Amino acid sequence: MSEDFTEKKARAAAWFRSLRDEIVTSFEALEDAHGTGPVGRFEVTPTTRADGGGGLMSVMRGGRVFEKVGVNVSAVHGTLGERAQKAMAARGVPGMADDPRFWASGISLVAHMVNPHCPAVHMNTRMFWTPHACWFGGGSDLNPCLEYAEDTAHFHAQMQAACDAHDAGYYTKFKAWADEYFFVPHRGRARGVGGIFYDDLNTGDWEADFSFTQDVGRAFLPAFVPLTEKRVDTAWTEADREAQLVHRGLYAEYNLVYDRGTKFGLETGHDANAVLMSLPPLAKWV
């Protein structure tokens, strides 16, 4: 590509940072409004990548509402290693053999809740650039250990509204992609109740693709926060906690064995603690 993406990279990175700030503020407000005991607050740590760039790792542990939640944002650049080049080429990214430079920015969030009736959740949006291609990816999926049909319906409705504002076919396509992507083959089941997932989005209209990715990010808080507010004060039992811990084991298995972002982050030298932020604080296997 001959186009200079300097300004677009800056806009995308600034947007992901602004979304991070909004989510962190919202989650700390939930801590203030619910529960008893010490109020959770995010600990913010700068992250770096050896080749270039870095970001912020924001993690809250042991809160009233959030047992562990991480909201990471980064903008990194460098040269892809051989394994990453092959993975990109296998996905149809052109020019890897000729020029393996890359730039990437995004936000990644995973929340593990105190109350087993509150669903865990994942969200990320990102922009990826190489000298021969540029695309967006992301999505959000809900991971309850105790499922409520109305919660699933609300979450999906918010995701669908974000999709429908841009393309009538996006929700059906990206929901199916999430169902496939977040499936755990060795367990024969999904890790949660789905959501949307998309990658390699390049319609030829960068502004339209960026706008869609922003709307996916904006949809997250309206999709998730009302569910937390509805369930956070629900009484729970030790059996509920047991179900939560076992379900977290499923989540950990998926992220360590199959998740594309985890593999990419570790293989490209990003801060390991930031990459593995998604893992739950406690989990069990039966």
PDB file of C-alpha atoms in Angstrom:
ATOM      1  CA  MET A   1       0.000   0.000   0.000  1.00  0.00           C
ATOM      2  CA  SER A   2       1.352   3.394  -0.938  1.00  0.00           C
ATOM      3  CA  GLU A   3      -0.981   5.315   1.383  1.00  0.00           C
ATOM      4  CA  ASP A   4       0.554   6.965   4.447  1.00  0.00           C
ATOM      5  CA  PHE A   5      -1.281   5.593   7.484  1.00  0.00           C
ATOM      6  CA  THR A   6       0.479   7.757  10.076  1.00  0.00           C
ATOM      7  CA  GLU A   7      -2.560   9.893  10.863  1.00  0.00           C
ATOM      8  CA  LYS A   8      -4.927   6.908  10.831  1.00  0.00           C
ATOM      9  CA  LYS A   9      -2.715   4.952  13.200  1.00  0.00           C
ATOM     10  CA  ALA A  10      -2.709   7.884  15.604  1.00  0.00           C
ATOM     11  CA  ARG A  11      -6.499   8.214  15.454  1.00  0.00           C
ATOM     12  CA  ALA A  12      -7.044   4.522  16.069  1.00  0.00           C
ATOM     13  CA  ALA A  13      -4.600   4.376  18.987  1.00  0.00           C
ATOM     14  CA  ALA A  14      -6.189   7.464  20.563  1.00  0.00           C
ATOM     15  CA  TRP A  15      -9.659   5.931  20.233  1.00  0.00           C
ATOM     16  CA  PHE A  16      -8.649   2.670  21.924  1.00  0.00           C
ATOM     17  CA  ARG A  17      -7.106   4.675  24.767  1.00  0.00           C
ATOM     18  CA  SER A  18     -10.264   6.776  25.185  1.00  0.00           C
ATOM     19  CA  LEU A  19     -12.414   3.619  25.308  1.00  0.00           C
ATOM     20  CA  ARG A  20     -10.094   2.196  27.936  1.00  0.00           C
ATOM     21  CA  ASP A  21     -10.480   5.315  30.062  1.00  0.00           C
ATOM     22  CA  GLU A  22     -14.288   5.183  29.800  1.00  0.00           C
ATOM     23  CA  ILE A  23     -14.460   1.516  30.791  1.00  0.00           C
ATOM     24  CA  VAL A  24     -12.072   1.899  33.733  1.00  0.00           C
ATOM     25  CA  THR A  25     -14.151   4.804  35.059  1.00  0.00           C
ATOM     26  CA  SER A  26     -17.379   2.833  34.647  1.00  0.00           C
ATOM     27  CA  PHE A  27     -16.025  -0.263  36.394  1.00  0.00           C
ATOM     28  CA  GLU A  28     -14.698   1.720  39.347  1.00  0.00           C
ATOM     29  CA  ALA A  29     -18.140   3.343  39.650  1.00  0.00           C
ATOM     30  CA  LEU A  30     -19.663  -0.146  39.902  1.00  0.00           C
ATOM     31  CA  GLU A  31     -17.257  -0.894  42.736  1.00  0.00           C
ATOM     32  CA  ASP A  32     -18.371   2.265  44.518  1.00  0.00           C
ATOM     33  CA  ALA A  33     -22.069   1.494  44.124  1.00  0.00           C
ATOM     34  CA  HIS A  34     -22.271  -2.159  45.153  1.00  0.00           C
ATOM     35  CA  GLY A  35     -21.137  -4.557  47.846  1.00  0.00           C
ATOM     36  CA  THR A  36     -19.314  -4.151  51.115  1.00  0.00           C
ATOM     37  CA  GLY A  37     -15.693  -4.175  52.150  1.00  0.00           C
ATOM     38  CA  PRO A  38     -12.690  -2.589  50.463  1.00  0.00           C
ATOM     39  CA  VAL A  39     -13.447  -0.909  47.149  1.00  0.00           C
ATOM     40  CA  GLY A  40     -11.490  -2.240  44.193  1.00  0.00           C
ATOM     41  CA  ARG A  41      -9.308   0.080  42.148  1.00  0.00           C
ATOM     42  CA  PHE A  42      -7.255  -0.469  39.016  1.00  0.00           C
ATOM     43  CA  GLU A  43      -3.504  -0.766  39.291  1.00  0.00           C
ATOM     44  CA  VAL A  44      -1.947   0.692  36.157  1.00  0.00           C
ATOM     45  CA  THR A  45       1.384  -0.577  34.859  1.00  0.00           C
ATOM     46  CA  PRO A  46       3.179   0.545  31.677  1.00  0.00           C
ATOM     47  CA  THR A  47       4.035  -2.275  29.271  1.00  0.00           C
ATOM     48  CA  THR A  48       6.758  -2.408  26.657  1.00  0.00           C
ATOM     49  CA  ARG A  49       7.673  -4.484  23.630  1.00  0.00           C
ATOM     50  CA  ALA A  50      11.325  -5.047  22.801  1.00  0.00           C
ATOM     51  CA  ASP A  51      11.026  -4.047  19.133  1.00  0.00           C
ATOM     52  CA  GLY A  52       8.987  -0.939  19.823  1.00  0.00           C
ATOM     53  CA  GLY A  53       5.913   0.491  21.438  1.00  0.00           C
ATOM     54  CA  GLY A  54       3.967  -0.472  24.508  1.00  0.00           C
ATOM     55  CA  GLY A  55       0.856   0.404  26.411  1.00  0.00           C
ATOM     56  CA  LEU A  56      -0.953   0.267  29.725  1.00  0.00           C
ATOM     57  CA  MET A  57      -2.015  -2.784  31.699  1.00  0.00           C
ATOM     58  CA  SER A  58      -4.833  -1.888  34.092  1.00  0.00           C
ATOM     59  CA  VAL A  59      -5.832  -4.654  36.502  1.00  0.00           C
ATOM     60  CA  MET A  60      -8.243  -4.652  39.442  1.00  0.00           C
ATOM     61  CA  ARG A  61      -8.051  -7.562  41.884  1.00  0.00           C
ATOM     62  CA  GLY A  62     -10.128  -8.474  44.889  1.00  0.00           C
ATOM     63  CA  GLY A  63     -12.862  -5.909  44.451  1.00  0.00           C
ATOM     64  CA  ARG A  64     -16.438  -5.961  45.650  1.00  0.00           C
ATOM     65  CA  VAL A  65     -17.826  -6.626  42.182  1.00  0.00           C
ATOM     66  CA  PHE A  66     -14.772  -7.708  40.174  1.00  0.00           C
ATOM     67  CA  GLU A  67     -12.624 -10.546  41.484  1.00  0.00           C
ATOM     68  CA  LYS A  68     -10.218  -9.773  38.669  1.00  0.00           C
ATOM     69  CA  VAL A  69     -10.595  -7.533  35.648  1.00  0.00           C
ATOM     70  CA  GLY A  70      -7.983  -6.341  33.196  1.00  0.00           C
ATOM     71  CA  VAL A  71      -8.279  -3.583  30.622  1.00  0.00           C
ATOM     72  CA  ASN A  72      -5.186  -3.382  28.444  1.00  0.00           C
ATOM     73  CA  VAL A  73      -4.391  -0.933  25.673  1.00  0.00           C
ATOM     74  CA  SER A  74      -1.322  -0.904  23.465  1.00  0.00           C
ATOM     75  CA  ALA A  75       0.279   0.396  20.295  1.00  0.00           C
ATOM     76  CA  VAL A  76       3.234  -1.707  19.190  1.00  0.00           C
ATOM     77  CA  HIS A  77       5.392  -2.084  16.106  1.00  0.00           C
ATOM     78  CA  GLY A  78       8.328  -4.038  14.786  1.00  0.00           C
ATOM     79  CA  THR A  79       9.066  -7.004  12.568  1.00  0.00           C
ATOM     80  CA  LEU A  80       7.097 -10.223  12.659  1.00  0.00           C
ATOM     81  CA  GLY A  81       9.033 -13.389  13.376  1.00  0.00           C
ATOM     82  CA  GLU A  82       8.975 -16.351  11.041  1.00  0.00           C
ATOM     83  CA  ARG A  83       6.115 -18.165  12.781  1.00  0.00           C
ATOM     84  CA  ALA A  84       3.971 -15.022  12.902  1.00  0.00           C
ATOM     85  CA  GLN A  85       4.730 -14.338   9.232  1.00  0.00           C
ATOM     86  CA  LYS A  86       3.574 -17.826   8.277  1.00  0.00           C
ATOM     87  CA  ALA A  87       0.414 -17.456  10.347  1.00  0.00           C
ATOM     88  CA  MET A  88      -0.400 -14.140   8.679  1.00  0.00           C
ATOM     89  CA  ALA A  89       0.350 -15.502   5.208  1.00  0.00           C
ATOM     90  CA  ALA A  90      -1.915 -18.488   5.902  1.00  0.00           C
ATOM     91  CA  ARG A  91      -4.754 -16.035   6.623  1.00  0.00           C
ATOM     92  CA  GLY A  92      -4.196 -14.390   3.246  1.00  0.00           C
ATOM     93  CA  VAL A  93      -2.199 -11.350   4.358  1.00  0.00           C
ATOM     94  CA  PRO A  94      -0.063 -10.369   1.343  1.00  0.00           C
ATOM     95  CA  GLY A  95       3.597  -9.398   1.272  1.00  0.00           C
ATOM     96  CA  MET A  96       4.801 -11.161   4.402  1.00  0.00           C
ATOM     97  CA  ALA A  97       7.870 -12.603   2.709  1.00  0.00           C
ATOM     98  CA  ASP A  98       8.790  -9.248   1.175  1.00  0.00           C
ATOM     99  CA  ASP A  99       8.304  -6.932   4.143  1.00  0.00           C
ATOM    100  CA  PRO A 100       7.295  -8.360   7.562  1.00  0.00           C
ATOM    101  CA  ARG A 101       7.017  -5.021   9.364  1.00  0.00           C
ATOM    102  CA  PHE A 102       3.847  -4.431  11.353  1.00  0.00           C
ATOM    103  CA  TRP A 103       2.024  -1.944  13.576  1.00  0.00           C
ATOM    104  CA  ALA A 104      -0.869  -2.863  15.822  1.00  0.00           C
ATOM    105  CA  SER A 105      -3.021  -1.093  18.363  1.00  0.00           C
ATOM    106  CA  GLY A 106      -6.024  -2.170  20.350  1.00  0.00           C
ATOM    107  CA  ILE A 107      -7.848  -2.661  23.603  1.00  0.00           C
ATOM    108  CA  SER A 108      -8.391  -6.003  25.311  1.00  0.00           C
ATOM    109  CA  LEU A 109     -10.627  -6.636  28.316  1.00  0.00           C
ATOM    110  CA  VAL A 110     -11.510  -9.674  30.404  1.00  0.00           C
ATOM    111  CA  ALA A 111     -13.605  -9.506  33.593  1.00  0.00           C
ATOM    112  CA  HIS A 112     -14.001 -12.289  36.155  1.00  0.00           C
ATOM    113  CA  MET A 113     -16.696 -11.472  38.687  1.00  0.00           C
ATOM    114  CA  VAL A 114     -17.100 -12.059  42.437  1.00  0.00           C
ATOM    115  CA  ASN A 115     -20.752 -13.129  42.279  1.00  0.00           C
ATOM    116  CA  PRO A 116     -21.253 -16.337  40.252  1.00  0.00           C
ATOM    117  CA  HIS A 117     -24.554 -14.949  38.979  1.00  0.00           C
ATOM    118  CA  CYS A 118     -22.679 -12.117  37.225  1.00  0.00           C
ATOM    119  CA  PRO A 119     -21.292 -13.267  33.862  1.00  0.00           C
ATOM    120  CA  ALA A 120     -17.649 -13.067  32.965  1.00  0.00           C
ATOM    121  CA  VAL A 121     -17.017 -11.148  29.762  1.00  0.00           C
ATOM    122  CA  HIS A 122     -14.404 -10.523  27.083  1.00  0.00           C
ATOM    123  CA  MET A 123     -14.065  -7.644  24.646  1.00  0.00           C
ATOM    124  CA  ASN A 124     -11.389  -6.423  22.273  1.00  0.00           C
ATOM    125  CA  THR A 125     -11.049  -4.195  19.253  1.00  0.00           C
ATOM    126  CA  ARG A 126      -7.890  -3.630  17.267  1.00  0.00           C
ATOM    127  CA  MET A 127      -6.268  -2.269  14.129  1.00  0.00           C
ATOM    128  CA  PHE A 128      -3.418  -4.099  12.406  1.00  0.00           C
ATOM    129  CA  TRP A 129      -1.198  -2.654   9.677  1.00  0.00           C
ATOM    130  CA  THR A 130       1.513  -4.059   7.434  1.00  0.00           C
ATOM    131  CA  PRO A 131       3.059  -2.354   4.396  1.00  0.00           C
ATOM    132  CA  HIS A 132       0.724  -4.406   2.186  1.00  0.00           C
ATOM    133  CA  ALA A 133      -2.498  -4.602   4.205  1.00  0.00           C
ATOM    134  CA  CYS A 134      -4.521  -2.955   6.951  1.00  0.00           C
ATOM    135  CA  TRP A 135      -7.553  -4.308   8.794  1.00  0.00           C
ATOM    136  CA  PHE A 136      -9.676  -4.204  11.923  1.00  0.00           C
ATOM    137  CA  GLY A 137     -10.830  -6.981  14.211  1.00  0.00           C
ATOM    138  CA  GLY A 138     -12.554  -7.511  17.488  1.00  0.00           C
ATOM    139  CA  GLY A 139     -15.797  -8.363  19.153  1.00  0.00           C
ATOM    140  CA  SER A 140     -17.240  -9.254  22.531  1.00  0.00           C
ATOM    141  CA  ASP A 141     -18.582 -12.453  24.072  1.00  0.00           C
ATOM    142  CA  LEU A 142     -20.384 -13.311  27.293  1.00  0.00           C
ATOM    143  CA  ASN A 143     -19.205 -16.141  29.535  1.00  0.00           C
ATOM    144  CA  PRO A 144     -21.679 -16.891  32.337  1.00  0.00           C
ATOM    145  CA  CYS A 145     -21.263 -19.912  34.573  1.00  0.00           C
ATOM    146  CA  LEU A 146     -24.934 -19.644  35.558  1.00  0.00           C
ATOM    147  CA  GLU A 147     -26.879 -18.772  32.433  1.00  0.00           C
ATOM    148  CA  TYR A 148     -29.898 -16.478  32.230  1.00  0.00           C
ATOM    149  CA  ALA A 149     -31.675 -16.454  28.870  1.00  0.00           C
ATOM    150  CA  GLU A 150     -32.721 -12.818  29.270  1.00  0.00           C
ATOM    151  CA  ASP A 151     -29.114 -11.759  29.921  1.00  0.00           C
ATOM    152  CA  THR A 152     -27.928 -13.542  26.803  1.00  0.00           C
ATOM    153  CA  ALA A 153     -30.717 -11.910  24.781  1.00  0.00           C
ATOM    154  CA  HIS A 154     -29.825  -8.437  26.069  1.00  0.00           C
ATOM    155  CA  PHE A 155     -26.129  -8.874  25.319  1.00  0.00           C
ATOM    156  CA  HIS A 156     -26.754 -10.113  21.796  1.00  0.00           C
ATOM    157  CA  ALA A 157     -29.281  -7.345  21.126  1.00  0.00           C
ATOM    158  CA  GLN A 158     -26.647  -4.727  21.878  1.00  0.00           C
ATOM    159  CA  MET A 159     -24.130  -6.447  19.621  1.00  0.00           C
ATOM    160  CA  GLN A 160     -26.712  -6.735  16.856  1.00  0.00           C
ATOM    161  CA  ALA A 161     -27.601  -3.043  17.102  1.00  0.00           C
ATOM    162  CA  ALA A 162     -23.938  -2.121  16.638  1.00  0.00           C
ATOM    163  CA  CYS A 163     -23.712  -4.398  13.606  1.00  0.00           C
ATOM    164  CA  ASP A 164     -27.023  -3.408  12.013  1.00  0.00           C
ATOM    165  CA  ALA A 165     -26.043   0.263  12.027  1.00  0.00           C
ATOM    166  CA  HIS A 166     -23.379  -0.603   9.452  1.00  0.00           C
ATOM    167  CA  ASP A 167     -24.413  -3.700   7.506  1.00  0.00           C
ATOM    168  CA  ALA A 168     -27.552  -5.824   7.766  1.00  0.00           C
ATOM    169  CA  GLY A 169     -25.470  -8.954   7.282  1.00  0.00           C
ATOM    170  CA  TYR A 170     -22.789  -8.255   9.871  1.00  0.00           C
ATOM    171  CA  TYR A 171     -24.534  -9.643  12.949  1.00  0.00           C
ATOM    172  CA  THR A 172     -25.433 -13.003  11.423  1.00  0.00           C
ATOM    173  CA  LYS A 173     -21.947 -13.368   9.988  1.00  0.00           C
ATOM    174  CA  PHE A 174     -20.031 -12.247  13.053  1.00  0.00           C
ATOM    175  CA  LYS A 175     -22.231 -14.158  15.527  1.00  0.00           C
ATOM    176  CA  ALA A 176     -21.567 -17.348  13.578  1.00  0.00           C
ATOM    177  CA  TRP A 177     -17.858 -16.508  13.548  1.00  0.00           C
ATOM    178  CA  ALA A 178     -17.903 -16.084  17.353  1.00  0.00           C
ATOM    179  CA  ASP A 179     -19.746 -19.384  17.792  1.00  0.00           C
ATOM    180  CA  GLU A 180     -17.048 -21.117  15.766  1.00  0.00           C
ATOM    181  CA  TYR A 181     -14.067 -19.213  17.168  1.00  0.00           C
ATOM    182  CA  PHE A 182     -14.970 -19.559  20.861  1.00  0.00           C
ATOM    183  CA  PHE A 183     -15.709 -23.279  20.620  1.00  0.00           C
ATOM    184  CA  VAL A 184     -13.497 -25.566  22.725  1.00  0.00           C
ATOM    185  CA  PRO A 185     -12.920 -28.666  20.571  1.00  0.00           C
ATOM    186  CA  HIS A 186     -11.493 -30.933  23.263  1.00  0.00           C
ATOM    187  CA  ARG A 187     -14.540 -30.235  25.478  1.00  0.00           C
ATOM    188  CA  GLY A 188     -17.049 -30.311  22.638  1.00  0.00           C
ATOM    189  CA  ARG A 189     -18.734 -27.093  23.783  1.00  0.00           C
ATOM    190  CA  ALA A 190     -18.556 -23.312  23.583  1.00  0.00           C
ATOM    191  CA  ARG A 191     -16.775 -21.414  26.329  1.00  0.00           C
ATOM    192  CA  GLY A 192     -19.833 -19.169  26.832  1.00  0.00           C
ATOM    193  CA  VAL A 193     -23.029 -17.939  25.177  1.00  0.00           C
ATOM    194  CA  GLY A 194     -21.277 -16.124  22.342  1.00  0.00           C
ATOM    195  CA  GLY A 195     -21.447 -12.638  20.980  1.00  0.00           C
ATOM    196  CA  ILE A 196     -19.685 -11.382  17.871  1.00  0.00           C
ATOM    197  CA  PHE A 197     -16.185 -11.860  16.494  1.00  0.00           C
ATOM    198  CA  TYR A 198     -14.575 -10.529  13.332  1.00  0.00           C
ATOM    199  CA  ASP A 199     -11.077 -10.236  11.938  1.00  0.00           C
ATOM    200  CA  ASP A 200      -9.303  -9.135   8.765  1.00  0.00           C
ATOM    201  CA  LEU A 201     -12.027  -6.515   8.162  1.00  0.00           C
ATOM    202  CA  ASN A 202     -10.996  -4.395   5.199  1.00  0.00           C
ATOM    203  CA  THR A 203     -13.907  -3.390   2.987  1.00  0.00           C
ATOM    204  CA  GLY A 204     -11.785  -0.861   1.106  1.00  0.00           C
ATOM    205  CA  ASP A 205     -13.309   1.972   3.138  1.00  0.00           C
ATOM    206  CA  TRP A 206     -11.054   2.577   6.151  1.00  0.00           C
ATOM    207  CA  GLU A 207     -13.335   5.203   7.656  1.00  0.00           C
ATOM    208  CA  ALA A 208     -16.332   2.865   7.530  1.00  0.00           C
ATOM    209  CA  ASP A 209     -14.387  -0.026   9.049  1.00  0.00           C
ATOM    210  CA  PHE A 210     -13.020   2.216  11.807  1.00  0.00           C
ATOM    211  CA  SER A 211     -16.498   3.580  12.526  1.00  0.00           C
ATOM    212  CA  PHE A 212     -17.876   0.052  12.854  1.00  0.00           C
ATOM    213  CA  THR A 213     -15.063  -0.950  15.184  1.00  0.00           C
ATOM    214  CA  GLN A 214     -15.757   2.110  17.325  1.00  0.00           C
ATOM    215  CA  ASP A 215     -19.439   1.180  17.551  1.00  0.00           C
ATOM    216  CA  VAL A 216     -18.522  -2.348  18.639  1.00  0.00           C
ATOM    217  CA  GLY A 217     -16.446  -0.804  21.405  1.00  0.00           C
ATOM    218  CA  ARG A 218     -19.203   1.621  22.377  1.00  0.00           C
ATOM    219  CA  ALA A 219     -21.723  -1.223  22.590  1.00  0.00           C
ATOM    220  CA  PHE A 220     -19.767  -3.002  25.309  1.00  0.00           C
ATOM    221  CA  LEU A 221     -20.782  -1.030  28.397  1.00  0.00           C
ATOM    222  CA  PRO A 222     -24.528  -0.932  27.539  1.00  0.00           C
ATOM    223  CA  ALA A 223     -24.343  -4.677  26.840  1.00  0.00           C
ATOM    224  CA  PHE A 224     -22.529  -5.668  30.028  1.00  0.00           C
ATOM    225  CA  VAL A 225     -23.062  -3.150  32.834  1.00  0.00           C
ATOM    226  CA  PRO A 226     -26.866  -3.632  33.145  1.00  0.00           C
ATOM    227  CA  LEU A 227     -26.331  -7.378  33.567  1.00  0.00           C
ATOM    228  CA  THR A 228     -23.871  -6.782  36.384  1.00  0.00           C
ATOM    229  CA  GLU A 229     -26.161  -4.285  38.088  1.00  0.00           C
ATOM    230  CA  LYS A 230     -29.046  -6.762  37.878  1.00  0.00           C
ATOM    231  CA  ARG A 231     -27.130  -9.759  39.284  1.00  0.00           C
ATOM    232  CA  VAL A 232     -24.480  -8.340  41.612  1.00  0.00           C
ATOM    233  CA  ASP A 233     -26.610  -8.502  44.774  1.00  0.00           C
ATOM    234  CA  THR A 234     -28.094 -11.951  44.078  1.00  0.00           C
ATOM    235  CA  ALA A 235     -27.482 -14.420  46.911  1.00  0.00           C
ATOM    236  CA  TRP A 236     -25.195 -17.287  45.937  1.00  0.00           C
ATOM    237  CA  THR A 237     -24.221 -20.641  47.374  1.00  0.00           C
ATOM    238  CA  GLU A 238     -21.046 -22.690  47.582  1.00  0.00           C
ATOM    239  CA  ALA A 239     -22.443 -24.809  44.743  1.00  0.00           C
ATOM    240  CA  ASP A 240     -22.699 -21.655  42.649  1.00  0.00           C
ATOM    241  CA  ARG A 241     -19.078 -20.808  43.464  1.00  0.00           C
ATOM    242  CA  GLU A 242     -18.002 -24.324  42.530  1.00  0.00           C
ATOM    243  CA  ALA A 243     -19.741 -23.994  39.153  1.00  0.00           C
ATOM    244  CA  GLN A 244     -18.005 -20.649  38.623  1.00  0.00           C
ATOM    245  CA  LEU A 245     -14.535 -22.029  39.344  1.00  0.00           C
ATOM    246  CA  VAL A 246     -15.021 -25.033  37.059  1.00  0.00           C
ATOM    247  CA  HIS A 247     -16.279 -22.791  34.283  1.00  0.00           C
ATOM    248  CA  ARG A 248     -13.198 -20.611  34.706  1.00  0.00           C
ATOM    249  CA  GLY A 249     -11.121 -23.706  34.067  1.00  0.00           C
ATOM    250  CA  LEU A 250     -12.799 -24.002  30.680  1.00  0.00           C
ATOM    251  CA  TYR A 251     -12.028 -20.325  29.991  1.00  0.00           C
ATOM    252  CA  ALA A 252      -8.369 -20.811  30.925  1.00  0.00           C
ATOM    253  CA  GLU A 253      -8.056 -23.875  28.698  1.00  0.00           C
ATOM    254  CA  TYR A 254      -9.417 -21.994  25.721  1.00  0.00           C
ATOM    255  CA  ASN A 255      -7.190 -18.963  26.161  1.00  0.00           C
ATOM    256  CA  LEU A 256      -4.023 -20.979  26.624  1.00  0.00           C
ATOM    257  CA  VAL A 257      -4.633 -23.528  23.875  1.00  0.00           C
ATOM    258  CA  TYR A 258      -6.627 -21.813  21.134  1.00  0.00           C
ATOM    259  CA  ASP A 259      -6.853 -18.035  21.487  1.00  0.00           C
ATOM    260  CA  ARG A 260      -5.219 -16.291  18.525  1.00  0.00           C
ATOM    261  CA  GLY A 261      -4.435 -13.124  20.467  1.00  0.00           C
ATOM    262  CA  THR A 262      -2.639 -15.011  23.245  1.00  0.00           C
ATOM    263  CA  LYS A 263      -0.488 -16.863  20.752  1.00  0.00           C
ATOM    264  CA  PHE A 264       0.317 -13.721  18.774  1.00  0.00           C
ATOM    265  CA  GLY A 265       1.194 -11.694  21.857  1.00  0.00           C
ATOM    266  CA  LEU A 266       3.578 -14.294  23.236  1.00  0.00           C
ATOM    267  CA  GLU A 267       5.197 -15.064  19.884  1.00  0.00           C
ATOM    268  CA  THR A 268       5.823 -11.395  19.068  1.00  0.00           C
ATOM    269  CA  GLY A 269       7.456 -10.532  22.374  1.00  0.00           C
ATOM    270  CA  HIS A 270       4.752  -8.472  24.057  1.00  0.00           C
ATOM    271  CA  ASP A 271       4.725  -8.234  27.850  1.00  0.00           C
ATOM    272  CA  ALA A 272       3.773 -11.739  29.037  1.00  0.00           C
ATOM    273  CA  ASN A 273       1.866 -10.465  32.065  1.00  0.00           C
ATOM    274  CA  ALA A 274      -0.270  -8.270  29.830  1.00  0.00           C
ATOM    275  CA  VAL A 275      -0.876 -11.105  27.359  1.00  0.00           C
ATOM    276  CA  LEU A 276      -1.918 -13.498  30.138  1.00  0.00           C
ATOM    277  CA  MET A 277      -4.017 -10.905  31.955  1.00  0.00           C
ATOM    278  CA  SER A 278      -7.113 -12.754  30.707  1.00  0.00           C
ATOM    279  CA  LEU A 279      -6.538 -15.758  32.973  1.00  0.00           C
ATOM    280  CA  PRO A 280      -8.848 -16.037  35.999  1.00  0.00           C
ATOM    281  CA  PRO A 281      -7.491 -15.511  39.531  1.00  0.00           C
ATOM    282  CA  LEU A 282      -8.811 -18.897  40.688  1.00  0.00           C
ATOM    283  CA  ALA A 283     -10.114 -21.909  38.743  1.00  0.00           C
ATOM    284  CA  LYS A 284     -10.831 -25.604  39.274  1.00  0.00           C
ATOM    285  CA  TRP A 285     -10.838 -28.755  37.214  1.00  0.00           C
ATOM    286  CA  VAL A 286     -12.953 -31.807  37.974  1.00  0.00           C
TER     287      VAL A 286
END
